[in-house]
């Protein structure tokens, strides 16, 4: 007998309390070992449309819903008695007549009316509110086409009547592949039609079914699935995404999109695809930090766990780690200059040059973003360089003084035989330009918006404009570490090969819509490539974010603690919480709030490793790569975000915009780590960014 587990089961299991989950897991193990054991207390569900639905007791009031035949046993759902039976009464397992895939389908006649919740109704376009009939999104789409996308027959009429207001609600009632195809159509795309299965094929072997149903061959595999429900967005590509993974590009390409649209997943699959289709190649999967590279490596192993030889041909490293490895192999060991050593050299040089009033902060950023980044070797280069990202106006006499300081600083570093990261990558780029055998045939880069000038110069040399050699994934709205600069000027021209992903799989419609208000509808890079965020949609709904501002820190801490405790009572587990603050200075507030909830917690360091059973407390700069069911963003006070210390170091009013942009990006990144629940708090006077969330300043608590 085949023993399977459905994603609806793991999703429902995650909503139970810890003690309830223990009982369910024990029962699941017993079922796998001997489903016919007389102690299992199996009961057929009489009122279900599908006569193969059974229930099994997993606690005093907890019931597991099974689909049981002579050939297979499928764990479908788990909940408290009445909710579990209600779920089973409204579902049936069937094979789709067009695709041949197994589907758990909600019975249409049990749905009295597909209602649009109030929070969606409030967002109707003005024309709809004025009495103009809403546009039917799929009225002209042939039924045969809808069926090929996986829409169940009995839901065709509802799909034909779908509008912008009702689509998300309707999608909640449909199988995943159908919902995703409709969302793609609604946003102007053309979904890929899956290949129909042969009439004699097992419906569970269809790719669409394999996304939702997983065979458990032994107890160990079941244990892993129950403790760590598989990441379906890592293992399975969505129709909208696959085409960008499997396409051939005649130059550098980039996928972009807001947080949660699957950019990292596309990057992972692109790396695996290239290695799989070019058996003799070496692939580099990289990003800007060791922490994110480690997370990529974990996900890649999960993705290609059945292909160990594939893993051997994909190097997953941070860019700095790649640079050090290649430099050592080609040039021998070098001494990299730390940021502290660079600052010390610049400080000494500044004191040796009279007649200027430049602050050390300004000098260091000018060095990092202009002089060292572009590896300027002469006064003429510095005088004439385009100052993208450095908006401070500098007359030529002032530049001359600055160049004198930087010449002194560079001489000091050279005397100590120290090489900067930018210098290392520039040398590597020069070496690669003269090489006919690059160390990697293909490079796939995640979080590309935070690449430095030196990183991109190296990657440009590595790719050498070969077809498919460079593939980037990133989001301009999440740029928090680097100033903007022109990719085209460094030989990486993605025009015509850039695609914005529009469907958000991670964050609820309500949270995504609120967070997007921080950034605006469009993001444009220096080369004129545009990312349109206005037509992004989420695949599921949830409660709206909560924004609360308090009179003092004590009130904020108490309220956050109470909110965390309430969410635990609702079924969220400790490790499913993330609590974010702007910087280390606010960590004590987060720690006090979690302590007030009586939940265990862990303050994450640069490795950003979460721990099962503990709330994660994190600064915003470490947020990338993380996600949680529920997120609290605390200490959103005036002078905290945007950080007053950064504002005070601005040398010119024109630089303020860049500070505000990156601070907005920080808050956006933190908020979009949330899947289902988001609470944003601060102490009066609150951050001006909360006004974008719709916060009314009179509503202090």
CSV table of C-alpha atoms in Angstrom, one decimal, residues 303-585:
chain,number,residue,atom,x,y,z
A,303,UNK,CA,16.1,20.5,-4.4
A,304,UNK,CA,18.6,18.0,-5.9
A,305,UNK,CA,18.8,15.5,-3.1
A,306,UNK,CA,18.3,12.7,-5.6
A,307,UNK,CA,21.1,13.9,-7.9
A,308,UNK,CA,24.3,13.9,-5.8
A,309,UNK,CA,26.6,14.3,-8.8
A,310,UNK,CA,24.7,17.5,-9.8
A,311,UNK,CA,25.6,19.0,-6.4
A,312,UNK,CA,29.2,18.3,-7.0
A,313,UNK,CA,29.2,20.6,-10.1
A,314,UNK,CA,27.5,23.5,-8.4
A,315,UNK,CA,29.6,25.7,-6.1
A,316,UNK,CA,27.5,27.6,-3.6
A,317,UNK,CA,29.6,30.4,-2.2
A,318,UNK,CA,29.5,34.0,-1.2
A,319,UNK,CA,31.2,36.3,-3.7
A,320,UNK,CA,33.9,37.2,-1.2
A,321,UNK,CA,34.6,33.5,-0.6
A,322,UNK,CA,34.8,32.9,-4.4
A,323,UNK,CA,37.2,35.8,-4.7
A,324,UNK,CA,39.5,34.5,-2.1
A,325,UNK,CA,39.4,31.0,-3.5
A,326,UNK,CA,40.3,32.1,-7.0
A,327,UNK,CA,42.9,34.6,-5.9
A,328,UNK,CA,44.7,32.0,-3.8
A,329,UNK,CA,44.6,29.5,-6.8
A,330,UNK,CA,45.8,32.0,-9.3
A,331,UNK,CA,48.0,34.5,-7.4
A,332,UNK,CA,48.7,32.9,-4.0
A,333,UNK,CA,47.6,34.2,-0.6
A,334,UNK,CA,46.9,37.9,-0.1
A,335,UNK,CA,46.3,40.1,3.0
A,336,UNK,CA,42.8,41.6,2.7
A,337,UNK,CA,42.4,45.0,4.3
A,338,UNK,CA,39.7,45.1,7.0
A,339,UNK,CA,37.3,48.0,7.1
A,340,UNK,CA,39.0,49.1,10.4
A,341,UNK,CA,42.4,49.1,8.7
A,342,UNK,CA,41.1,51.2,5.8
A,343,UNK,CA,39.4,53.7,8.2
A,344,UNK,CA,42.7,54.0,10.2
A,345,UNK,CA,44.6,54.7,7.0
A,346,UNK,CA,42.1,57.3,5.9
A,347,UNK,CA,42.0,58.9,9.3
A,348,UNK,CA,45.8,59.3,9.4
A,349,UNK,CA,45.9,60.7,5.9
A,350,UNK,CA,43.1,63.2,6.8
A,351,UNK,CA,45.1,64.5,9.7
A,352,UNK,CA,48.2,64.8,7.6
A,353,UNK,CA,46.5,67.1,5.0
A,354,UNK,CA,45.6,70.6,6.2
A,355,UNK,CA,42.9,72.9,5.0
A,356,UNK,CA,39.8,70.7,4.8
A,357,UNK,CA,36.7,70.1,7.0
A,358,UNK,CA,35.7,66.7,5.7
A,359,UNK,CA,34.4,64.3,8.3
A,360,UNK,CA,35.9,60.8,8.7
A,361,UNK,CA,32.5,59.3,7.8
A,362,UNK,CA,32.4,61.3,4.5
A,363,UNK,CA,35.9,60.4,3.6
A,364,UNK,CA,35.4,56.7,4.3
A,365,UNK,CA,32.1,56.5,2.2
A,366,UNK,CA,33.7,58.5,-0.6
A,367,UNK,CA,36.6,56.0,-0.6
A,368,UNK,CA,34.3,53.0,-0.5
A,369,UNK,CA,31.7,54.2,-3.0
A,370,UNK,CA,33.9,56.1,-5.5
A,371,UNK,CA,37.7,55.8,-5.2
A,372,UNK,CA,38.1,52.1,-4.2
A,373,UNK,CA,34.9,50.9,-5.8
A,374,UNK,CA,35.9,52.1,-9.2
A,375,UNK,CA,39.6,51.5,-8.6
A,376,UNK,CA,40.5,55.1,-9.6
A,377,UNK,CA,44.2,55.3,-10.1
A,378,UNK,CA,44.9,58.9,-11.0
A,379,UNK,CA,43.8,62.4,-10.2
A,380,UNK,CA,42.3,62.7,-13.7
A,381,UNK,CA,40.2,59.6,-13.1
A,382,UNK,CA,38.8,61.0,-9.8
A,383,UNK,CA,38.2,64.5,-11.2
A,384,UNK,CA,36.1,63.2,-14.1
A,385,UNK,CA,34.3,60.2,-12.6
A,386,UNK,CA,30.5,60.1,-12.7
A,387,UNK,CA,29.3,60.3,-9.1
A,388,UNK,CA,26.2,58.1,-9.3
A,389,UNK,CA,25.1,57.3,-5.8
A,390,UNK,CA,27.1,60.2,-4.3
A,391,UNK,CA,25.0,63.2,-4.9
A,392,UNK,CA,27.2,65.7,-2.9
A,393,UNK,CA,28.5,68.4,-5.2
A,394,UNK,CA,32.2,68.7,-5.1
A,395,UNK,CA,34.0,71.6,-6.9
A,396,UNK,CA,37.3,70.7,-8.5
A,397,UNK,CA,39.5,72.3,-5.7
A,398,UNK,CA,37.8,70.2,-3.0
A,399,UNK,CA,38.2,67.1,-5.1
A,400,UNK,CA,41.9,67.9,-5.4
A,401,UNK,CA,42.2,68.0,-1.6
A,402,UNK,CA,40.3,64.8,-1.3
A,403,UNK,CA,42.5,63.1,-3.8
A,404,UNK,CA,45.6,64.1,-1.8
A,405,UNK,CA,44.1,62.4,1.2
A,406,UNK,CA,43.2,59.2,-0.7
A,407,UNK,CA,46.7,59.0,-2.3
A,408,UNK,CA,48.2,59.1,1.2
A,409,UNK,CA,45.7,56.4,2.5
A,410,UNK,CA,46.4,54.1,-0.5
A,411,UNK,CA,50.2,54.5,0.0
A,412,UNK,CA,49.8,53.5,3.6
A,413,UNK,CA,47.7,50.3,2.7
A,414,UNK,CA,50.3,49.4,0.0
A,415,UNK,CA,53.2,49.8,2.5
A,416,UNK,CA,51.4,47.3,4.7
A,417,UNK,CA,50.8,44.9,1.7
A,418,UNK,CA,47.1,45.2,2.2
A,419,UNK,CA,44.6,44.7,-0.6
A,420,UNK,CA,41.0,45.8,-0.5
A,421,UNK,CA,38.1,43.6,-1.6
A,422,UNK,CA,37.6,45.9,-4.6
A,423,UNK,CA,41.3,45.6,-5.5
A,424,UNK,CA,41.1,41.8,-5.3
A,425,UNK,CA,38.1,41.5,-7.6
A,426,UNK,CA,39.6,44.0,-10.0
A,427,UNK,CA,42.8,41.9,-10.3
A,428,UNK,CA,40.6,38.8,-10.8
A,429,UNK,CA,38.7,40.5,-13.5
A,430,UNK,CA,41.9,41.4,-15.3
A,431,UNK,CA,43.1,37.8,-15.0
A,432,UNK,CA,39.9,36.4,-16.3
A,433,UNK,CA,39.9,38.8,-19.3
A,434,UNK,CA,43.1,37.2,-20.5
A,435,UNK,CA,42.0,33.6,-19.8
A,436,UNK,CA,40.4,31.2,-22.3
A,437,UNK,CA,39.3,28.8,-19.6
A,438,UNK,CA,37.1,30.5,-17.0
A,439,UNK,CA,36.8,28.7,-13.6
A,440,UNK,CA,33.0,28.6,-14.1
A,441,UNK,CA,30.9,28.2,-17.2
A,442,UNK,CA,27.8,29.8,-15.7
A,443,UNK,CA,27.1,32.1,-12.7
A,444,UNK,CA,23.7,32.5,-11.0
A,445,UNK,CA,23.5,35.4,-8.6
A,446,UNK,CA,20.9,35.9,-5.9
A,447,UNK,CA,20.1,39.2,-4.1
A,448,UNK,CA,21.8,41.0,-7.1
A,449,UNK,CA,20.5,44.4,-6.0
A,450,UNK,CA,23.3,44.5,-3.3
A,451,UNK,CA,26.2,43.6,-5.6
A,452,UNK,CA,29.1,46.1,-5.4
A,453,UNK,CA,30.9,47.6,-8.3
A,454,UNK,CA,33.8,45.3,-7.8
A,455,UNK,CA,31.6,42.2,-7.6
A,456,UNK,CA,29.9,43.1,-10.9
A,457,UNK,CA,33.2,43.9,-12.6
A,458,UNK,CA,34.4,40.4,-11.7
A,459,UNK,CA,31.1,38.7,-12.8
A,460,UNK,CA,31.2,40.6,-16.1
A,461,UNK,CA,34.7,39.2,-16.8
A,462,UNK,CA,33.6,35.8,-15.7
A,463,UNK,CA,30.7,35.8,-18.1
A,464,UNK,CA,32.5,37.5,-21.0
A,465,UNK,CA,29.2,38.0,-22.7
A,466,UNK,CA,28.8,34.3,-23.4
A,467,UNK,CA,25.2,33.1,-23.9
A,468,UNK,CA,23.5,32.0,-20.6
A,469,UNK,CA,26.7,32.8,-18.6
A,470,UNK,CA,25.2,35.3,-16.2
A,471,UNK,CA,21.8,35.1,-14.5
A,472,UNK,CA,20.7,37.5,-11.8
A,473,UNK,CA,17.8,37.6,-9.3
A,474,UNK,CA,17.1,40.6,-7.2
A,475,UNK,CA,14.7,43.4,-6.1
A,476,UNK,CA,15.6,47.1,-6.3
A,477,UNK,CA,13.2,47.6,-3.4
A,478,UNK,CA,15.4,45.5,-1.1
A,479,UNK,CA,18.7,47.3,-1.8
A,480,UNK,CA,20.1,48.2,1.6
A,481,UNK,CA,23.9,47.7,1.3
A,482,UNK,CA,25.0,49.3,-1.9
A,483,UNK,CA,24.6,52.6,-3.7
A,484,UNK,CA,23.1,52.5,-7.2
A,485,UNK,CA,25.4,52.4,-10.2
A,486,UNK,CA,25.3,51.5,-13.9
A,487,UNK,CA,25.6,47.8,-14.7
A,488,UNK,CA,25.8,48.6,-18.4
A,489,UNK,CA,28.9,50.7,-17.9
A,490,UNK,CA,30.6,47.5,-16.6
A,491,UNK,CA,29.6,45.4,-19.5
A,492,UNK,CA,26.4,43.8,-18.0
A,493,UNK,CA,23.5,44.9,-20.2
A,494,UNK,CA,20.3,43.2,-19.3
A,495,UNK,CA,18.0,45.3,-21.5
A,496,UNK,CA,15.5,43.0,-23.3
A,497,UNK,CA,16.4,40.1,-20.9
A,498,UNK,CA,14.8,41.4,-17.7
A,499,UNK,CA,11.6,40.0,-16.3
A,500,UNK,CA,9.6,41.1,-13.3
A,501,UNK,CA,7.8,38.3,-11.4
A,502,UNK,CA,4.3,39.3,-10.4
A,503,UNK,CA,2.8,36.6,-8.2
A,504,UNK,CA,3.7,36.6,-4.5
A,505,UNK,CA,3.6,33.1,-2.9
A,506,UNK,CA,4.9,34.0,0.6
A,507,UNK,CA,3.1,37.0,1.9
A,508,UNK,CA,-0.6,37.6,2.2
A,509,UNK,CA,-2.4,40.1,0.0
A,510,UNK,CA,-3.0,42.4,2.9
A,511,UNK,CA,0.6,42.5,4.2
A,512,UNK,CA,2.1,42.8,0.7
A,513,UNK,CA,-0.2,45.6,-0.3
A,514,UNK,CA,0.6,47.6,2.9
A,515,UNK,CA,4.4,47.0,2.7
A,516,UNK,CA,4.4,48.1,-1.0
A,517,UNK,CA,3.2,51.5,0.0
A,518,UNK,CA,6.7,52.1,1.4
A,519,UNK,CA,8.2,51.9,-2.1
A,520,UNK,CA,5.8,53.1,-4.8
A,521,UNK,CA,4.6,51.5,-7.9
A,522,UNK,CA,7.8,51.4,-9.9
A,523,UNK,CA,11.5,51.0,-9.3
A,524,UNK,CA,14.0,52.1,-11.9
A,525,UNK,CA,17.7,51.3,-12.0
A,526,UNK,CA,20.5,53.6,-13.2
A,527,UNK,CA,20.3,52.0,-16.7
A,528,UNK,CA,16.6,52.7,-17.1
A,529,UNK,CA,15.3,49.1,-16.5
A,530,UNK,CA,11.9,49.3,-14.8
A,531,UNK,CA,10.4,47.0,-12.2
A,532,UNK,CA,6.6,47.5,-12.1
A,533,UNK,CA,5.2,46.5,-8.7
A,534,UNK,CA,1.6,47.8,-9.2
A,535,UNK,CA,0.3,44.6,-10.8
A,536,UNK,CA,1.8,42.2,-8.2
A,537,UNK,CA,-0.8,39.9,-6.6
A,538,UNK,CA,-0.6,37.4,-3.7
A,539,UNK,CA,-2.1,33.9,-3.8
A,540,UNK,CA,-3.8,34.1,-0.4
A,541,UNK,CA,-5.6,36.5,1.9
A,542,UNK,CA,-5.0,37.2,5.6
A,543,UNK,CA,-5.8,39.7,8.3
A,544,UNK,CA,-4.6,43.3,7.7
A,545,UNK,CA,-1.3,44.4,9.4
A,546,UNK,CA,-1.7,46.0,12.8
A,547,UNK,CA,0.1,49.3,13.5
A,548,UNK,CA,0.2,50.5,17.1
A,549,UNK,CA,2.1,53.5,18.7
A,550,UNK,CA,2.5,53.8,22.5
A,551,UNK,CA,3.3,56.6,24.9
A,552,UNK,CA,6.4,54.8,26.3
A,553,UNK,CA,8.6,51.7,25.9
A,554,UNK,CA,7.0,49.9,28.8
A,555,UNK,CA,3.5,50.1,27.2
A,556,UNK,CA,5.0,48.8,23.9
A,557,UNK,CA,6.7,45.9,25.5
A,558,UNK,CA,3.6,44.9,27.4
A,559,UNK,CA,1.4,45.0,24.3
A,560,UNK,CA,3.8,43.1,22.1
A,561,UNK,CA,4.2,40.4,24.8
A,562,UNK,CA,0.4,40.1,25.0
A,563,UNK,CA,0.1,39.9,21.2
A,564,UNK,CA,2.7,37.1,21.0
A,565,UNK,CA,0.9,35.2,23.7
A,566,UNK,CA,-2.4,35.5,21.9
A,567,UNK,CA,-0.9,34.2,18.6
A,568,UNK,CA,0.5,31.2,20.5
A,569,UNK,CA,-3.0,30.5,21.8
A,570,UNK,CA,-4.2,30.6,18.2
A,571,UNK,CA,-1.7,27.9,17.2
A,572,UNK,CA,1.4,29.7,16.1
A,573,UNK,CA,4.6,28.0,17.4
A,574,UNK,CA,7.5,29.9,19.0
A,575,UNK,CA,9.9,29.3,16.1
A,576,UNK,CA,7.3,30.7,13.7
A,577,UNK,CA,7.7,34.2,15.2
A,578,UNK,CA,10.3,36.8,14.1
A,579,UNK,CA,10.7,40.0,16.1
A,580,UNK,CA,12.7,42.7,14.2
A,581,UNK,CA,14.3,46.0,15.3
A,582,UNK,CA,16.4,48.6,13.4
A,583,UNK,CA,19.7,47.9,15.2
A,584,UNK,CA,21.5,46.5,18.2
A,585,UNK,CA,20.4,49.6,20.3
